[in-house]
mmCIF file of C-alpha atoms in Angstrom:
data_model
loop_
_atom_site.group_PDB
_atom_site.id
_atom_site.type_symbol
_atom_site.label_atom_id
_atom_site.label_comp_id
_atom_site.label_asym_id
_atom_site.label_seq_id
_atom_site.Cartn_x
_atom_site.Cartn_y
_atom_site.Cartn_z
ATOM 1 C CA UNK Q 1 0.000 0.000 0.000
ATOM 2 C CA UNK Q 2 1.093 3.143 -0.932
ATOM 3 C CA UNK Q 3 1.574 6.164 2.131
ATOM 4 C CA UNK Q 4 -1.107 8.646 1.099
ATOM 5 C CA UNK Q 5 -0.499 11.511 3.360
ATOM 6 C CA UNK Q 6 -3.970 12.158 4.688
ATOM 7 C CA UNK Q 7 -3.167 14.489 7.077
ATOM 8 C CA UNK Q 8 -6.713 16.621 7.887
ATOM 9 C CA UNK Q 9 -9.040 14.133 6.702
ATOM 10 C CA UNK Q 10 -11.762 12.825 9.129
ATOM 11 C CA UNK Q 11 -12.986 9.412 9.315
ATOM 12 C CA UNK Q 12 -16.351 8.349 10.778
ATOM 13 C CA UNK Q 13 -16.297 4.428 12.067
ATOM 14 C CA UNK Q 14 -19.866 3.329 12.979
ATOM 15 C CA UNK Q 15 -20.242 -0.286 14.761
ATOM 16 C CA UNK Q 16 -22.327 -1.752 17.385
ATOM 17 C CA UNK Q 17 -20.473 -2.778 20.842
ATOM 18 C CA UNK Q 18 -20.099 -6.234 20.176
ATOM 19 C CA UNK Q 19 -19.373 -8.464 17.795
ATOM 20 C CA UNK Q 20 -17.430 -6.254 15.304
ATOM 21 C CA UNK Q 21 -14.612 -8.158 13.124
ATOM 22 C CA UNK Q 22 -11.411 -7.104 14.753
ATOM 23 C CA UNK Q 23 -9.106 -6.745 11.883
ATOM 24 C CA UNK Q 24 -12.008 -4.980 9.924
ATOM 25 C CA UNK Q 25 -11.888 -2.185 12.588
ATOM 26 C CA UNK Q 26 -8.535 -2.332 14.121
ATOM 27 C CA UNK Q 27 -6.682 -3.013 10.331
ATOM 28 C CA UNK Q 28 -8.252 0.386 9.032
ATOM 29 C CA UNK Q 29 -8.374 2.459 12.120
ATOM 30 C CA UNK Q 30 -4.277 1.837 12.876
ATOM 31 C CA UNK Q 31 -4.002 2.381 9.332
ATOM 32 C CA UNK Q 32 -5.508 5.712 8.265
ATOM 33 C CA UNK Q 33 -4.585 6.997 11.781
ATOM 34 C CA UNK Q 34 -0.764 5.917 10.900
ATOM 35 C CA UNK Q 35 -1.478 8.164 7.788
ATOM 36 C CA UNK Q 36 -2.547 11.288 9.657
ATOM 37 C CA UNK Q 37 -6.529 10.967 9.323
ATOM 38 C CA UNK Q 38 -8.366 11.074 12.600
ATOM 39 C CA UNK Q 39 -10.646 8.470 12.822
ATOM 40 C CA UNK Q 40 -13.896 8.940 15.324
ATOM 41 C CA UNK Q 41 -15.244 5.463 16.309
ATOM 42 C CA UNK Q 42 -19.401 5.532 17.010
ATOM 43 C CA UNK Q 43 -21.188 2.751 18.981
ATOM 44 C CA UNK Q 44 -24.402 2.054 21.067
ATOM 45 C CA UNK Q 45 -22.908 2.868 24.133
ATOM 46 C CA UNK Q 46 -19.227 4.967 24.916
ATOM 47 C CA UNK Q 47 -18.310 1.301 26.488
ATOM 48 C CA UNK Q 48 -15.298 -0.295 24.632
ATOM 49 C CA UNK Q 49 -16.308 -2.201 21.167
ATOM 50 C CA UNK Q 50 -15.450 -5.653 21.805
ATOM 51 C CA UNK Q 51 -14.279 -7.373 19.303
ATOM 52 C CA UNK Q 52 -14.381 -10.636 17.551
ATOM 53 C CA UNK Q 53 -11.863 -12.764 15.583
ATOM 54 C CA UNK Q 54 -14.040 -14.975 13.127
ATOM 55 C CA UNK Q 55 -17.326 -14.213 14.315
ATOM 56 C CA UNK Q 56 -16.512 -16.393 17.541
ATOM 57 C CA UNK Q 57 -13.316 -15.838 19.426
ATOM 58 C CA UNK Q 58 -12.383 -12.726 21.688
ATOM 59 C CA UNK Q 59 -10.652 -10.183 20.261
ATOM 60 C CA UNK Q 60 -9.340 -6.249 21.015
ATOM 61 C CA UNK Q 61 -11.056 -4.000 22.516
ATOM 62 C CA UNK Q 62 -11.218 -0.360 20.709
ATOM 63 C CA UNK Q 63 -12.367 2.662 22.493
ATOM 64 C CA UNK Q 64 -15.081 4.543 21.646
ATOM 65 C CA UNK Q 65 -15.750 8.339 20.946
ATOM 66 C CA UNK Q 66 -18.891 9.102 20.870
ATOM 67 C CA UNK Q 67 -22.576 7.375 20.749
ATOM 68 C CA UNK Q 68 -24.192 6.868 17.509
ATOM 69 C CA UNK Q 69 -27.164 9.081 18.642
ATOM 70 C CA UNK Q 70 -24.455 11.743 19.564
ATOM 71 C CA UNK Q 71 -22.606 11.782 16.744
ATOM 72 C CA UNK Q 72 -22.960 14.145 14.147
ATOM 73 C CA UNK Q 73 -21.905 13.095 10.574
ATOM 74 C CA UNK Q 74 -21.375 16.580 8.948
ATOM 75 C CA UNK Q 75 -17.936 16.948 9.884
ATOM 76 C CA UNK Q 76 -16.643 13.705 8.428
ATOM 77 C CA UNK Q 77 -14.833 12.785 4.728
ATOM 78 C CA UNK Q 78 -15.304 9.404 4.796
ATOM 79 C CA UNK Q 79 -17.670 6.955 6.644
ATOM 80 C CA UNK Q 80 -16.481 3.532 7.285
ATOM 81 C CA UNK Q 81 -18.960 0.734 7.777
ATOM 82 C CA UNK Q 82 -16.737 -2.618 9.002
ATOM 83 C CA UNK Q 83 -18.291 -6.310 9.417
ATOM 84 C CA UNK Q 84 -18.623 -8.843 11.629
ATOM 85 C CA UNK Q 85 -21.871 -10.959 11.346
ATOM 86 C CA UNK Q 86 -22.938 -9.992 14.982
ATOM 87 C CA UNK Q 87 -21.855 -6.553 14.599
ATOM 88 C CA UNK Q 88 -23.766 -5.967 10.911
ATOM 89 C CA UNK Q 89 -26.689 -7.490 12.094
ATOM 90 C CA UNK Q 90 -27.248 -5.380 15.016
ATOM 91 C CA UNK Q 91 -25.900 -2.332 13.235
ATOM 92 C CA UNK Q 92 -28.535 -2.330 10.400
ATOM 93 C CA UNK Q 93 -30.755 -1.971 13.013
ATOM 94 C CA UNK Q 94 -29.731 0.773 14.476
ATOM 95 C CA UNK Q 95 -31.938 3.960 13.302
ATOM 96 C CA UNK Q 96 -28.991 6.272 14.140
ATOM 97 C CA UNK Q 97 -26.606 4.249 11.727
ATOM 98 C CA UNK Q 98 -29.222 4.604 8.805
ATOM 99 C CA UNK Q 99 -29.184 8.144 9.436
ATOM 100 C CA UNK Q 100 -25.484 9.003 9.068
ATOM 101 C CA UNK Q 101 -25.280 6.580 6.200
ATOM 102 C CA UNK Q 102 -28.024 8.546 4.512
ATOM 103 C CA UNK Q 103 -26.384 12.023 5.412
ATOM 104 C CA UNK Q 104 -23.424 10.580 3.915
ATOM 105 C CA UNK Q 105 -25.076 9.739 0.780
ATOM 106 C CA UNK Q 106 -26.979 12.776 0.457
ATOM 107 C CA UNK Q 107 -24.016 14.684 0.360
ATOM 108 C CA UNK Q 108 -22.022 12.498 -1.873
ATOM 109 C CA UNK Q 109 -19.280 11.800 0.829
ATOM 110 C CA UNK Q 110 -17.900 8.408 0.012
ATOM 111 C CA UNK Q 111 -18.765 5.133 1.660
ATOM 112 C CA UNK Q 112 -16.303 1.785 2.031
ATOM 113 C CA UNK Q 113 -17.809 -0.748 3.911
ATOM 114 C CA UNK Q 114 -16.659 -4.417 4.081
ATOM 115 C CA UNK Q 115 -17.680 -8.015 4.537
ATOM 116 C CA UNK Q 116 -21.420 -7.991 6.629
ATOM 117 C CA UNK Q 117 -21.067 -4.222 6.345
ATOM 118 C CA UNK Q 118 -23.161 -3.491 3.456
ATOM 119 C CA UNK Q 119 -26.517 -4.765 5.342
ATOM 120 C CA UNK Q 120 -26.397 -1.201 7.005
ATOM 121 C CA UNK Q 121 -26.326 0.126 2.937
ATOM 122 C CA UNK Q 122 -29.128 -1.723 2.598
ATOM 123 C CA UNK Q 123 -31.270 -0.538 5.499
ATOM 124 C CA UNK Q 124 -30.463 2.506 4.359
ATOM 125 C CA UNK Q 125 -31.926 2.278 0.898
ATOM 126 C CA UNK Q 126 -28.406 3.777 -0.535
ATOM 127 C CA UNK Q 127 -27.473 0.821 -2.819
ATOM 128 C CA UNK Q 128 -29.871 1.518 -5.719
ATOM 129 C CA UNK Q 129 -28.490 1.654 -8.965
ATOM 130 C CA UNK Q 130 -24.866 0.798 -7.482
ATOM 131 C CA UNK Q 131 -22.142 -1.819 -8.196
ATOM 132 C CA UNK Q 132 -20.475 -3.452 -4.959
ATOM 133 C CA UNK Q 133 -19.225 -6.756 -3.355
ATOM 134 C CA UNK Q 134 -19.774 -7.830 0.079
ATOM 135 C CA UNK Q 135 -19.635 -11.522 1.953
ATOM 136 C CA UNK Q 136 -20.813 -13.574 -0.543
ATOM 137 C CA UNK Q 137 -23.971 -14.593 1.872
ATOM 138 C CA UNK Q 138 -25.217 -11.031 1.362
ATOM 139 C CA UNK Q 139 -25.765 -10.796 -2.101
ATOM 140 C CA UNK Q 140 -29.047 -11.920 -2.307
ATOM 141 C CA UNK Q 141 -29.683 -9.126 -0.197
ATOM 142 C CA UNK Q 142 -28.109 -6.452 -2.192
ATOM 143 C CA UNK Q 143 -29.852 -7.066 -5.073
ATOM 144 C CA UNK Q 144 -33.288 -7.605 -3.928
ATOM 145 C CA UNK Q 145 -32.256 -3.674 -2.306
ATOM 146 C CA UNK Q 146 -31.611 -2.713 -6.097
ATOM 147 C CA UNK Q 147 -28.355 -2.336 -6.279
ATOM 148 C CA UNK Q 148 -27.023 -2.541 -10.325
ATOM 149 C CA UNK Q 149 -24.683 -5.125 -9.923
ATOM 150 C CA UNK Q 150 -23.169 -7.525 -7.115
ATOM 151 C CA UNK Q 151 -19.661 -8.857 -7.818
ATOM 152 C CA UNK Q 152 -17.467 -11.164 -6.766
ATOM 153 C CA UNK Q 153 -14.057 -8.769 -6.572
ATOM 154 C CA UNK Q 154 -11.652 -8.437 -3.955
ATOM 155 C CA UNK Q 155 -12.675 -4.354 -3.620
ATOM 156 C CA UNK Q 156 -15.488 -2.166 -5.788
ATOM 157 C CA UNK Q 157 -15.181 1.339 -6.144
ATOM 158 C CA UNK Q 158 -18.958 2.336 -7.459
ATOM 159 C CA UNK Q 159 -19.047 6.034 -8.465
ATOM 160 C CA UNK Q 160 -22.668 6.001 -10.094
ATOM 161 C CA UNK Q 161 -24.851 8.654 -9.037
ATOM 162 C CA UNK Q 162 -22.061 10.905 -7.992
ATOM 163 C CA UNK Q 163 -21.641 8.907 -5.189
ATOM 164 C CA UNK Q 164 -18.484 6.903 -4.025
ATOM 165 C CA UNK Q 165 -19.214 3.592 -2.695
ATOM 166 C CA UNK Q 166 -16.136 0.940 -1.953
ATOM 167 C CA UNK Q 167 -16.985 -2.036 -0.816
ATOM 168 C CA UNK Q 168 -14.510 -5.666 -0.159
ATOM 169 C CA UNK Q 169 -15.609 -9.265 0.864
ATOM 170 C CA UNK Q 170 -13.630 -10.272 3.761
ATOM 171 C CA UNK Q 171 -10.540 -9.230 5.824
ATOM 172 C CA UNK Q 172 -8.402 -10.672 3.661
ATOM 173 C CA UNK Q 173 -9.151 -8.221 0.871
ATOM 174 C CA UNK Q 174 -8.241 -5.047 3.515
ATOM 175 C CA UNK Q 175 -5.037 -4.385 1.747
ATOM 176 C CA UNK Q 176 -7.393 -3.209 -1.502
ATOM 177 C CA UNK Q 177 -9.913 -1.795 0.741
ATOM 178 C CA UNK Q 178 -7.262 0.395 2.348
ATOM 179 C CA UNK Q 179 -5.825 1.312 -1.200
ATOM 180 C CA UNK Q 180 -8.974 2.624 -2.506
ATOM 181 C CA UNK Q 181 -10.131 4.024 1.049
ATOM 182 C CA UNK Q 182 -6.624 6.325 0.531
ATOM 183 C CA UNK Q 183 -7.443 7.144 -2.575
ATOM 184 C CA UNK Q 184 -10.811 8.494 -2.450
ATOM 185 C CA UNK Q 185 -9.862 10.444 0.859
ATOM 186 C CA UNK Q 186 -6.879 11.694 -1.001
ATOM 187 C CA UNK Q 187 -9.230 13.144 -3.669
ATOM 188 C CA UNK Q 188 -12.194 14.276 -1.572
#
């Protein structure tokens, strides 16, 4: 991966407190941060996010910096949506994580979510008309939400609509997730 200064650029992580995909979180978070981007996390609660390796075993914890309901999404560049069945499945249920996806979409901020992520896309009613990959169990999902195309692809970068949307299948596509994530904060 290349070291895209991002230096000033502001990152918006929303997950639930449990169940999140540890290197999904931890991977981009230590990663944009190491490239000068701060990086809010949102949860439920301000209690740690505890993590998961594999949907099943204990991972790290990651602080958290303010609630979902709390959080306000204007002042962000880039809103990252990580996996983790648990995590996802909770998440897209959250009515404060629809909102700040929609606020991101409605101002054409981009998106990158990964694995389980996209179910929060979905409850959202952003994918319409869009082109993205996920965890291969969610396709069925994505489409039946509209979206133009689902593909099998280690990382998508959808910029229909005048929206940026990047989406990967599983942690071990995070090295093209990160590439494109730097790339579209480099250029927003």
């Amino acid at each position: 991966m290349a070291d895209t200064d991002l230096t000033g650029r502001t990152v918006l992580a929303i997950v639930t407190n449990y169940g999140v995909e540890q290197d999904e979180l931890v991977v981009p978070l230590e990663h944009l941060r190491e490239r000068g981007a701060v990086v809010t996390v949102a949860a439920q609660t301000t209690d740690d996010v505890a993590t998961l390796v594999g949907d099943k075993d204990p991972g790290r914890t990651v602080p958290v910096d303010v609630t979902l309901d709390d959080v306000d999404p204007a002042g962000f560049d880039l809103l990252l949506v990580p996996g983790g069945t648990l995590n996802a499945d909770s998440l897209r249920l959250e009515d404060a994580a629809s909102r700040i996806v929609r606020s991101f979409t409605e101002s054409q901020r981009p998106i990158a979510a990964i694995c389980h992520g996209p179910w929060a896309l979905v409850e959202a009613g952003v994918v319409e008309g869009k082109t993205l990959t996920s965890y291969p169990s969610l396709q069925t999902d994505i489409r039946n939400a509209g979206a133009e195309e689902w593909r099998d692809e280690s990382v998508v970068v959808c910029t229909a609509q005048d929206r940026t949307l990047i989406t990967s299948r599983t942690p071990k596509d995070l090295d093209d997730f990160l590439d494109a994530v730097d790339e579209a904060l480099a250029v927003h």
